[in-house]
Structure formats: structure tokens, C-alpha cells
XYZ file of C-alpha atoms in Angstrom:
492
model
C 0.000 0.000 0.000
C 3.034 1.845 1.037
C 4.525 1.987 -2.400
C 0.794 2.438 -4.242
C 0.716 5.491 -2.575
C 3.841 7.076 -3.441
C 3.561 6.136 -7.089
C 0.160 8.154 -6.467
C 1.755 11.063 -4.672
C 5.015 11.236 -7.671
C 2.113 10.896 -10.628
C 0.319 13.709 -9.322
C 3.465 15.885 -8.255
C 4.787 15.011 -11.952
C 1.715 15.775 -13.415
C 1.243 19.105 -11.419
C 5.200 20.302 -12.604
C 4.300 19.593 -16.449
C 1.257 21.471 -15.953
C 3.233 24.043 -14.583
C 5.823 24.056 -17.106
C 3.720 24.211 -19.929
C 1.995 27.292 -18.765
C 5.675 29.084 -18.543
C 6.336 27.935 -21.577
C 2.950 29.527 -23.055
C 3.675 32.865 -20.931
C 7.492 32.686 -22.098
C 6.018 32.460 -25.727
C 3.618 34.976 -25.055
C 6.643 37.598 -24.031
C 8.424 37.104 -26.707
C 6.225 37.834 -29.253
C 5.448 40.943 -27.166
C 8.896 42.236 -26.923
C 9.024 44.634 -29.307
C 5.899 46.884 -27.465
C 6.373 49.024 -24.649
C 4.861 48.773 -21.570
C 5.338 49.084 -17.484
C 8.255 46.724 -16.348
C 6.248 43.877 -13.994
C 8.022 42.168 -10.584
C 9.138 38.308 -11.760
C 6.433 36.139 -11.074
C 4.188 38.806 -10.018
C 3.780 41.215 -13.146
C 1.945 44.058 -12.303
C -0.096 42.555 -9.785
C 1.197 44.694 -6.978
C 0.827 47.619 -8.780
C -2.922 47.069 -9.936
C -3.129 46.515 -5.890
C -2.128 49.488 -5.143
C -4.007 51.652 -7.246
C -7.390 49.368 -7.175
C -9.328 52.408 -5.963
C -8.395 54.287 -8.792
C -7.769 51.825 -11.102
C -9.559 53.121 -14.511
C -7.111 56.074 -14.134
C -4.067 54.216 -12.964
C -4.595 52.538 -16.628
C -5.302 55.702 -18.199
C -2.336 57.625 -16.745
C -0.226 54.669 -18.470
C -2.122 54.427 -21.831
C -1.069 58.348 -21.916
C 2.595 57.720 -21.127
C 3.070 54.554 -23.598
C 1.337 56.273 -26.407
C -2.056 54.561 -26.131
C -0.996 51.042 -27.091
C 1.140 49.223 -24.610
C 1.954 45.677 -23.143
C 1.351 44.265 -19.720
C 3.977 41.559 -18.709
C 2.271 37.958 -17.149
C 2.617 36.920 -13.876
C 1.459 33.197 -12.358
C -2.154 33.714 -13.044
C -2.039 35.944 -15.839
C -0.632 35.477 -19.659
C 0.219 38.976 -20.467
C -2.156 41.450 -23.034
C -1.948 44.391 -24.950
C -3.784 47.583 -24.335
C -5.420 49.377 -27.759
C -6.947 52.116 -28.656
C -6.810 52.771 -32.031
C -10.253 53.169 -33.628
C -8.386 51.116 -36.709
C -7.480 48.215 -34.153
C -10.477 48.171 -32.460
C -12.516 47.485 -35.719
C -9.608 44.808 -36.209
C -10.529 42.795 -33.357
C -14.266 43.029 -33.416
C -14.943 42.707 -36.751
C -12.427 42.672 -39.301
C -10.945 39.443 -37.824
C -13.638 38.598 -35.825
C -13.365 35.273 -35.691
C -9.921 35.099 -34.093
C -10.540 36.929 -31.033
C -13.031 35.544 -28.379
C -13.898 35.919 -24.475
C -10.849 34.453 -22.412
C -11.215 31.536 -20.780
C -10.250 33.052 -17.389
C -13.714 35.372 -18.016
C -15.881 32.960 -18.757
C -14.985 30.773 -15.555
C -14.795 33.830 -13.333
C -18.649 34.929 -14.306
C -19.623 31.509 -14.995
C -22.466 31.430 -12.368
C -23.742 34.209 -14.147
C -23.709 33.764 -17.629
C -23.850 30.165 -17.418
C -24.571 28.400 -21.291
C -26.150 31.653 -22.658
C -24.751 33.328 -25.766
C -22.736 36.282 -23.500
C -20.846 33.616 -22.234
C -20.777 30.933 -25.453
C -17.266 31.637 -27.858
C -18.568 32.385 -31.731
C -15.257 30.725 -33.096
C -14.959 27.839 -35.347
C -12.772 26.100 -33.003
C -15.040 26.438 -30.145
C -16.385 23.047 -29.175
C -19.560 23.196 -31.518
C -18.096 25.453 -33.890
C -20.061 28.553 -32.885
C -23.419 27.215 -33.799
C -24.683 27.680 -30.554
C -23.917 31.679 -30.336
C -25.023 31.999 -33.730
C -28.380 30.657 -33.080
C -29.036 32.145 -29.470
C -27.406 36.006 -31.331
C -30.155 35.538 -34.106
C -33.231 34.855 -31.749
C -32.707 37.275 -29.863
C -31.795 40.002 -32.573
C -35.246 39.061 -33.391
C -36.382 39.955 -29.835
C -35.118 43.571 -29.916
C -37.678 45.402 -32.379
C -38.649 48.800 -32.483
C -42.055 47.772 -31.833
C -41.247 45.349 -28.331
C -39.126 48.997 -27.061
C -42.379 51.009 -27.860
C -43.847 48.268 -25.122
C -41.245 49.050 -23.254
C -41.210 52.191 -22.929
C -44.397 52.977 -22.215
C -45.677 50.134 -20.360
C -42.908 49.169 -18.175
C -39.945 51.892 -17.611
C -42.878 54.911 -17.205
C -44.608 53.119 -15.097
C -41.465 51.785 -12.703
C -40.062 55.252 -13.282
C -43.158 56.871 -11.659
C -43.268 53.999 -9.031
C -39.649 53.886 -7.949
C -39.800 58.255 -7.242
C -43.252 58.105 -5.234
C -41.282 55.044 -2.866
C -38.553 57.561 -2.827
C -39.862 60.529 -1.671
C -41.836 58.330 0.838
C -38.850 57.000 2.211
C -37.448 60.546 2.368
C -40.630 61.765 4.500
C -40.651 59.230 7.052
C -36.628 59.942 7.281
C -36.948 63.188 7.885
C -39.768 62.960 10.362
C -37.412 60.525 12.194
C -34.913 63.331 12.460
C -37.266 66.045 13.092
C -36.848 67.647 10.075
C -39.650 69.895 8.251
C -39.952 68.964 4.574
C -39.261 71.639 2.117
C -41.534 74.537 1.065
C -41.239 73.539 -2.566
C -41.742 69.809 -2.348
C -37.867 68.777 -2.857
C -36.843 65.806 -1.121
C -32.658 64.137 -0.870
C -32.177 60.552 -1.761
C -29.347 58.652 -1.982
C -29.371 58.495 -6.633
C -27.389 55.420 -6.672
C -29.614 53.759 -4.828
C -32.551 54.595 -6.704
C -31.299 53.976 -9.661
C -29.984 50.500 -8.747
C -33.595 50.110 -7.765
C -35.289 51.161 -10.827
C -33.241 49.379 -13.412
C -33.791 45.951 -11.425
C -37.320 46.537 -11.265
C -37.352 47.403 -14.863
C -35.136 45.036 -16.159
C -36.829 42.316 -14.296
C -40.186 43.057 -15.356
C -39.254 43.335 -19.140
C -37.451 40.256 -18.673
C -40.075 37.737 -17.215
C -43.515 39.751 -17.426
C -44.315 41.016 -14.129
C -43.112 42.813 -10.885
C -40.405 41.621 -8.799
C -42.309 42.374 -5.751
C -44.860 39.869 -6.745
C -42.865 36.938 -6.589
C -42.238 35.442 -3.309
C -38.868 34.840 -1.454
C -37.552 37.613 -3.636
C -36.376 40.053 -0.691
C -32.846 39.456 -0.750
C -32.971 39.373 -4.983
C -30.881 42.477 -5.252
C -28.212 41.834 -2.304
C -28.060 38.039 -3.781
C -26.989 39.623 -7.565
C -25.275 42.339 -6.084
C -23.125 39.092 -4.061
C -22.500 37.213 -7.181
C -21.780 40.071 -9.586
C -18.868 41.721 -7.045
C -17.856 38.584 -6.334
C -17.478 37.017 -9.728
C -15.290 40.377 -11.110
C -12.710 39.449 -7.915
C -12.108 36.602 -8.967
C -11.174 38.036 -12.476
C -9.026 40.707 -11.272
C -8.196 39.810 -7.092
C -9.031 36.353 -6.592
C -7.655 34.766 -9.595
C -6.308 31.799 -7.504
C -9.876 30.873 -6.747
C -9.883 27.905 -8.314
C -6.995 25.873 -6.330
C -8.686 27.393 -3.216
C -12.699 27.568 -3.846
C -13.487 24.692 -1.657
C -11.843 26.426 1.166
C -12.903 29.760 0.490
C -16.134 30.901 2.234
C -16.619 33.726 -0.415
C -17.467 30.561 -3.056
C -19.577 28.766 -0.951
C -21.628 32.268 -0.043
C -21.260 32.627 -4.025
C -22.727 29.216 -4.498
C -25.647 29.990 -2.339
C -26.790 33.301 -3.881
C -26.548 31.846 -7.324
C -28.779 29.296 -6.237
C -31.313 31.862 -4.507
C -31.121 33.729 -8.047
C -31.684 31.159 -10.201
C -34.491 29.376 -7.939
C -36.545 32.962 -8.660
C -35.819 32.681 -12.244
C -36.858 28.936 -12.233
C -40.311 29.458 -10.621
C -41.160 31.889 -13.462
C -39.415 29.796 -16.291
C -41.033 26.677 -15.678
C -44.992 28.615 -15.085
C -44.790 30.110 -18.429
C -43.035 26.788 -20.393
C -45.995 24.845 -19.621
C -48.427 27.873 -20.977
C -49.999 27.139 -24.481
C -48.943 28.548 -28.021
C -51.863 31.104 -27.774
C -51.189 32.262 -24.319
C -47.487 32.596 -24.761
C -48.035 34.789 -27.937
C -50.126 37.452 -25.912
C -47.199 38.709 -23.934
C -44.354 41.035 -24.351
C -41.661 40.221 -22.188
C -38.580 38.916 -23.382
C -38.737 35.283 -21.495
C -41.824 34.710 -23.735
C -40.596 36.603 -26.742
C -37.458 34.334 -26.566
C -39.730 31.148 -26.233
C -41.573 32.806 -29.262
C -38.983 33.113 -31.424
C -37.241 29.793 -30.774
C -40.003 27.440 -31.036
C -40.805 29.139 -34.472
C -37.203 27.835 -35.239
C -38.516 24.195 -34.555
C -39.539 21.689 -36.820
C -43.762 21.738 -37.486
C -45.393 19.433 -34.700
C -42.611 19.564 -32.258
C -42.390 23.331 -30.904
C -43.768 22.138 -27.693
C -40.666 19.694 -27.040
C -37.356 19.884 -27.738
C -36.997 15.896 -27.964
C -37.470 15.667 -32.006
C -35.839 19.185 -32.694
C -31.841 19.439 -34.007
C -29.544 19.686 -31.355
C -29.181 23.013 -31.303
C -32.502 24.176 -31.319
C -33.361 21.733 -28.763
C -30.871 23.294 -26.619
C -32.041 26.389 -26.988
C -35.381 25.062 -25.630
C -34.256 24.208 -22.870
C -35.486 25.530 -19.355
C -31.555 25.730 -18.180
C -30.264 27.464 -21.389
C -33.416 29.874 -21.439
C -33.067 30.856 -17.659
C -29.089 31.573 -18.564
C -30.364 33.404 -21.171
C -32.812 35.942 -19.464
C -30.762 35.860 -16.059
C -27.686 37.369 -18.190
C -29.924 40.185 -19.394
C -31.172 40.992 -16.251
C -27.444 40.626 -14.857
C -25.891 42.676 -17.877
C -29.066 45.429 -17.889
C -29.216 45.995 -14.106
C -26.028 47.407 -13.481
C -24.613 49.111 -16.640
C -28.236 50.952 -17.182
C -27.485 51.692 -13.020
C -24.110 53.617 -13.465
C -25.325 55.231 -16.662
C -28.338 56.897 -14.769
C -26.483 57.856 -11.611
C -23.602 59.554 -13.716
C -26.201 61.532 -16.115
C -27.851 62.871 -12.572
C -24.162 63.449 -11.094
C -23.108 65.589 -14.195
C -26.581 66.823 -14.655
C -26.380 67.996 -10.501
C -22.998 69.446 -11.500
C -24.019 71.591 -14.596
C -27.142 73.715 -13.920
C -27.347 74.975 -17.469
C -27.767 71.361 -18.604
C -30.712 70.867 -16.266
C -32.173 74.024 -17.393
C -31.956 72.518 -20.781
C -33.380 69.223 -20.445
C -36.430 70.909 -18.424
C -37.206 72.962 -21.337
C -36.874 70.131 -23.700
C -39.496 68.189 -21.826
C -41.696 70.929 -21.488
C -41.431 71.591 -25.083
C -42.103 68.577 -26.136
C -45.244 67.012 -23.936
C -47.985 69.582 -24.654
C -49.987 68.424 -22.029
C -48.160 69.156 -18.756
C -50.471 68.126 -16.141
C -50.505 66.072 -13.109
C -53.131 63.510 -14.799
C -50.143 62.934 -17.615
C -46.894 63.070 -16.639
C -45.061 59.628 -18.552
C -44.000 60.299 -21.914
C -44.356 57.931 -25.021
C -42.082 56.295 -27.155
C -42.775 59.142 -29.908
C -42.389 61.689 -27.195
C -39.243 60.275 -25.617
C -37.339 59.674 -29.713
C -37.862 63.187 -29.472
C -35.981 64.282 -26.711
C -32.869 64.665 -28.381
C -30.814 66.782 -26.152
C -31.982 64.429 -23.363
C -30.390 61.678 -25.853
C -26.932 63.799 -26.127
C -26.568 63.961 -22.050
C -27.307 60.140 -21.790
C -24.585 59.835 -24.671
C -22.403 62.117 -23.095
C -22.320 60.689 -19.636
C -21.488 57.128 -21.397
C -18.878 58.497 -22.945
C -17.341 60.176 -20.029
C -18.238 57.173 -17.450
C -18.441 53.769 -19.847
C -20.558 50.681 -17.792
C -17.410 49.040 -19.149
C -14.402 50.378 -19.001
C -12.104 48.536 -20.173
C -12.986 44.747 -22.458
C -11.172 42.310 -23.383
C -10.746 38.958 -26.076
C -8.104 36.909 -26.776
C -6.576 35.960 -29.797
C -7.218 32.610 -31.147
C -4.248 32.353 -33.229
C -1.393 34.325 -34.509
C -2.049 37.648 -35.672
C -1.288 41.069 -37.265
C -3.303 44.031 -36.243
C -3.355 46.821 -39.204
C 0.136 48.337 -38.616
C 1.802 45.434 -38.162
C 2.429 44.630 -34.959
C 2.519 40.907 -33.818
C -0.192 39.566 -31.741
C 0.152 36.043 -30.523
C -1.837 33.396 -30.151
C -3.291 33.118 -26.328
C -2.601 36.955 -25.870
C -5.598 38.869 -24.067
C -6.256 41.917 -26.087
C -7.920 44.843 -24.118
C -9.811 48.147 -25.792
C -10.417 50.821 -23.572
C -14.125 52.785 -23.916
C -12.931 55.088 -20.799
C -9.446 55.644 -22.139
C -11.262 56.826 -25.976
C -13.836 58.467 -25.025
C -11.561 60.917 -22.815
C -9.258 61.310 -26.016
C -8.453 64.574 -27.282
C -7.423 63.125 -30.849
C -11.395 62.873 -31.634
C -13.252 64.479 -29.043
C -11.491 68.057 -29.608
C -9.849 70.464 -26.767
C -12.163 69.776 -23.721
C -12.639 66.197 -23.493
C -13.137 65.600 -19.819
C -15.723 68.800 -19.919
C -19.171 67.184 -20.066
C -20.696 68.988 -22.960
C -23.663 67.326 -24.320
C -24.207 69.805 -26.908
C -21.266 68.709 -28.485
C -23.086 65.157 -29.825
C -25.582 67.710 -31.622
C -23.152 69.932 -33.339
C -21.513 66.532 -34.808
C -21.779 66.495 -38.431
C -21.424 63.091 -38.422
C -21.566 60.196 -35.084
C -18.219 58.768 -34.119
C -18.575 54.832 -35.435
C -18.407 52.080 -33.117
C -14.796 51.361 -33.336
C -14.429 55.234 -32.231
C -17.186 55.016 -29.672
C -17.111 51.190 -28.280
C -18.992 51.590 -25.017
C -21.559 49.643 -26.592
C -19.013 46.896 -28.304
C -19.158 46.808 -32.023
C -18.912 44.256 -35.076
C -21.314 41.482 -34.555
C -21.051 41.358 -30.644
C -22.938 44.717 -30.311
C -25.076 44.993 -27.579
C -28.232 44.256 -28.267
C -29.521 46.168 -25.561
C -27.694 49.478 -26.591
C -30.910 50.705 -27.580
C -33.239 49.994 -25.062
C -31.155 51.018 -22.101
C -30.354 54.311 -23.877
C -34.819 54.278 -23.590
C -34.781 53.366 -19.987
């Protein structure tokens, strides 16, 4: 037994050392082809990592500050859990890598397995490649049903039935919270009816509510064991981006970890909401399913009409593909990754428009006027605004625009190169590289956004002859990843 045991123990420790070597080897591989880029010198084994420590409350500028030094395209050296990338921002490059040569960069492996609880098997998380595992079928198929979802006619729903009406909701909670707050401190309220609220909160609030109810059809607050919803996403999305840029030794530690086993548990609270919904509305009929809006059913919609006659009530006689995206996990991945993706971003874009919007006067002036201007009947009895009504807020448009350009939802993204590659100037990119665009670092650029580009100047996306492109304005992605939700949050 004696000797079974340590032929176990030098399997396993040989094993564990070629594992180890190979991955120096790829790093080693990585830095060469990277050698002729400049970049911040990294600590041996520990690249940059104590740096990015060090500055992790002001990280978005810590990377900015070095974009400026190394010209706006530099290399970051690898250190044990980390292969080493190059930083872009070259509109040119950035069409490059999103569409130009699509196909050779995709999501990193180390991304997908960090938010993996999140995004599960949906298309967010599922590589378009044709080296991915079914060749990209699966993205392609999940990217076409739900282009299908995201009509001008379901926003028009939208709009009007579900982001007025949680709008409206979400500001009468708020100001009653703010009464009883106030009468707690002994406080008076205000002559003119003004109340304080915390805008962060309310927005992280609204979007939820929003996003949930366009998601699965109906309110958050009617679904029981749903109190904790927000503090169990809130868990799993903070806690899924450490282990992408903190805890990226998770995995030879999770099962010792308390963080994963708290992350395990919210996940499963999430998902158990999304699974009481899912599995009500799969067992609906045909007739009753094509009477709503929301995307769950609009999803459903679209992919049974993908199965073959007599079967779009079972995904046992369908192709594999389509039966797979029949499926209750794959469709609660699906809508659980919007409602992940929407809650958030549309969050920080609303509390930065109110931030800039509380710290430029004249732009609130504006925007009051343009609302006024534009709904002709003022009153308390209508106070919501219509899709028509809202496409025609235009300046309202430029400050969203403006704030997302100033404050991205996503800073920085990333995708790693497939195989060996050239990006337009000719500059080597290797295969296994991770190659990051920066919205935050472009959209602060003098080069296209003229003298002032950290003023916050809506007015400036009206006197525009012409809209930066995508690869010039990538807070939204570009190329055939776009967000499919640009739209609609820009609505909310």
C-alpha cells in the first residue's frame, strides 16, 4: 500500500510540474512575441499585480495615466495567473478585433470561468469561433433569436408600459422613504416639495425593477422569497469580477474559500426565482405565450418558431441546437444574463447623467425645457412620456450619450486571440494573448473628441456632423457582438 501510494503522490506531483511548465512555456512564448511593445516593467512572477493593488481604488485612471505615457498602445507583462495582453486604442485596431478578424478573437477563458455562475450556457458567455467546441453554432443561433427579440415595436412596449410606469413607481417610494426619514430626524420637509435621496440607490432600484419586469412579465415584488434578490446579484456580480481581477487563484482554493460557498448559495437563490417563473410560463400554451411582451416569452416565441412543425412544444425531435435552446436551463441563462448585464450598466449610466446633470445647472435648465417643449400636455393627470415623445428628446439623448462616454458601464474589455495575428500596422499579436480596448481611455481622447474632453458637454453630440462609429465610440461593443440592448437602455 506503502509503495501504491507514493507512485500516487510522484504521478500527481509530476503531473502538477508539467502542468506548470507548460503554462511558462505559453507565458514565455507569449513575451516574446510581445517584446518589441512598450509597456510598465512587472516584478518576476508577479507582473503588475502589486501595482494594480495598489491603485485598485483608482484603477480606470491608474490605466489611463499609463495608456497616456506609452502612447495609447502598450503591453502588460504575465505573472502566475495571468498570460500577459496588450492595451489598444486605435479606432483602426479596435474594428480589427471586433470585426475585421472577428473570428480570431473571443472571451478568455479566465472570463468565462470567473462569471460563470452568471452567464452560465447563454450566448454572453458561449465563444462564436470555429474552433469552439460546436463550432459557434450555438452563439449563432441564441445572437439571431434574440436580434429578433429587440424590435422597435417590443421597445415602444417598453417604454411605455414598463420603464414609465417603474419610473413613476420607484420616485413616489422615494420621496416616501425621504418623509418618514426626515420625520425621524425632526426635520420639516421643504416649502417647494424637494426631497434628498441617496441616486445610486434609486437607480440601482429602478433598473432591477425594470429590467426584471421586461425580462419575465411582471413585478419583482410579486414573486415570493424575492427580498434578498438584489443583495443576492449584487453578491454574485462583485464577487465574480474578484475573482477576475483579485481572486484569480480561486480555483486551487474555492473549496476552502467561504466567499465561493456564499457565491454558491446566492446563485442558487437567483436562479431558484428565475426557475419558478421559467417553468410557469413553459408549460403555458402557443396562444397564451403569444399574448405577452416580455422577453422570457418573446425568446420562447422566437425559438419554437425555429422548430420543426409538430414539435415546438418539445425539444426531444428538434436538431440539437434548437433543442438546446429550448431548454429551461439554457433559457433561464439566457434571461438571467440580461437581467445581470441590464441591471447594473443601465445603473451607473443613470447615476452619472444625474451626477453631471447635478454638476451643470445649465444642462438641467436645458433638459427641463426640452421636456416641457415637447409634452404639450403638462399636467398632473399625464406626466409619462411615449415612445414618440421620448425619440424626441434629443438633447436628453446627447446627455445620456455624453455621460457614457465620459463614465463607460465598461471600461475597459477584453478577447483573446485565437491564433497568430497582425493588427493593421503590423504589430505581432500572438496566439493566447488577451487583447484589451479601452471605452474610458477613448472616449476621454483629445485626438477625436477636440480640446475639452473631460468637460461634459452634451451639446457637443448635436453639433456633430457626423456620429463617431463604433470602433471610435465602443462603449456599446461593435462588429457582430454589439449589444443588443444598446438601444433599449439608452430608452430606460
Amino acid at each position: 500500500m506503502g509503495m501504491i501510494m507514493k507512485c500516487l503522490l510522484m504521478v500527481t506531483v509530476a503531473r502538477l510540474l508539467a502542468k506548470i511548465a507548460m503554462s511558462v512555456h505559453h507565458k514565455l512564448r507569449i513575451a516574446r512575441g510581445l517584446a518589441p511593445l512598450s509597456g510598465p516593467p512587472g516584478v518576476w512572477l508577479l507582473g503588475n499585480m502589486p501595482a494594480y493593488i495598489k491603485n485598485r481604488d483608482r484603477i480606470y485612471h491608474f490605466l489611463e495615466d499609463l495608456l497616456k505615457q506609452y502612447g495609447g498602445r502598450m503591453k502588460m507583462p504575465w505573472h502566475l495567473f495571468f498570460d500577459g495582453a496588450i492595451y489598444i486604442t486605435d479606432p483602426k485596431d479596435v474594428q480589427h478585433i471586433l470585426s475585421t478578424n472577428f473570428n480570431n478573437y473571443v472571451k478568455p477563458q479566465g472570463f468565462l470561468d470567473a462569471f460563470q455562475e452568471i452567464f452560465e450556457n447563454s450566448f454572453f458567455a458561449v465563444n462564436h469561433h470555429p474552433q469552439a467546441p460546436d463550432a459557434g453554432a450555438g452563439w449563432r443561433l441564441q445572437r439571431k433569436v434574440a436580434a429578433k427579440v429587440f424590435t422597435t415595436a417590443n421597445f415602444r412596449t417598453f417604454t411605455e408600459q414598463v420603464f414609465a410606469r417603474h419610473a413613476e413607481e420607484t420616485l413616489v417610494t422615494a420621496r416616501a422613504e425621504a418623509i418618514k426619514a426626515s420625520a425621524r430626524e425632526g426635520q420639516s420637509q421643504s416649502k417647494d416639495g424637494s426631497f434628498c435621496f441617496d441616486m445610486q440607490e434609486i437607480s440601482a432600484r429602478y433598473t432591477l425593477n425594470s429590467i426584471f419586469d421586461v425580462a419575465f412579465g411582471l413585478p419583482l415584488s410579486e414573486i415570493e422569497g424575492t427580498d434578498n434578490f438584489a443583495e443576492h446579484m449584487s453578491f454574485v456580480n462583485k464577487h465574480c469580477a474578484q475573482r477576475l481581477f483579485v481572486k484569480q487563484y480561486y480555483k486551487l482554493l474555492r473549496w476552502v474559500m467561504p466567499s465561493e460557498r456564499e457565491l454558491q448559495r446566492c446563485t442558487r437563490e437567483v436562479q431558484a426565482v428565475a426557475d419558478t417563473i421559467l417553468l410557469r410560463r413553459l408549460q403555458e400554451s402557443e396562444e397564451k405565450i403569444n399574448t405577452r411582451s416580455d422577453l422570457l416569452s418573446l425568446f420562447i416565441r422566437k425559438a419554437r418558431e425555429l422548430a420543426p412543425e409538430g414539435v415546438k412544444n418539445s425539444g426531444e425531435e428538434c436538431k440539437p441546437d434548437v433543442a438546446s435552446l429550448l431548454g429551461p436551463k439554457t433559457l433561464r441563462s439566457i434571461i438571467l444574463t440580461f437581467v445581470f448585464a441590464g441591471r447594473d450598466t443601465t445603473a451607473e449610466c443613470l447615476t452619472y447623467s444625474f451626477y453631471a446633470i447635478a454638476r451643470h445647472p445649465g444642462v438641467q435648465k436645458r433638459i427641463v425645457q426640452e421636456l416641457e417643449s415637447t409634452k404639450i400636455n403638462t399636467g398632473p393627470a399625464c406626466t409619462t412620456f411615449t415612445f414618440d415623445e421620448v425619440k424626441k428628446l434629443k438633447y436628453l439623448e446627447a446627455v445620456v450619450y455624453e455621460a457614457v462616454r465620459l463614465y463607460p458601464a465598461l471600461p475597459f474589455n477584453v478577447k483573446n486571440a485565437v491564433k497568430d495575428d497582425y493588427l493593421p500596422d503590423g504589430t505581432f499579436v500572438p496566439a493566447g494573448v488577451d487583447v484589451v480596448y479601452s471605452p474610458w481611455f477613448m472616449g476621454r481622447n483629445g485626438a477625436l473628441w477636440g480640446d475639452d474632453p473631460l468637460e461634459f458637454r452634451p451639446q457637443r453630440w448635436l453639433e456633430m456632423s457626423k456620429r463617431p462609429s463604433a470602433y471610435e465610440f465602443p462603449a456599446f461593443q461593435a462588429g457582430p457582438r454589439v449589444c443588443l440592448g444598446m438601444n433599449m437602455a439608452v430608452l430606460e
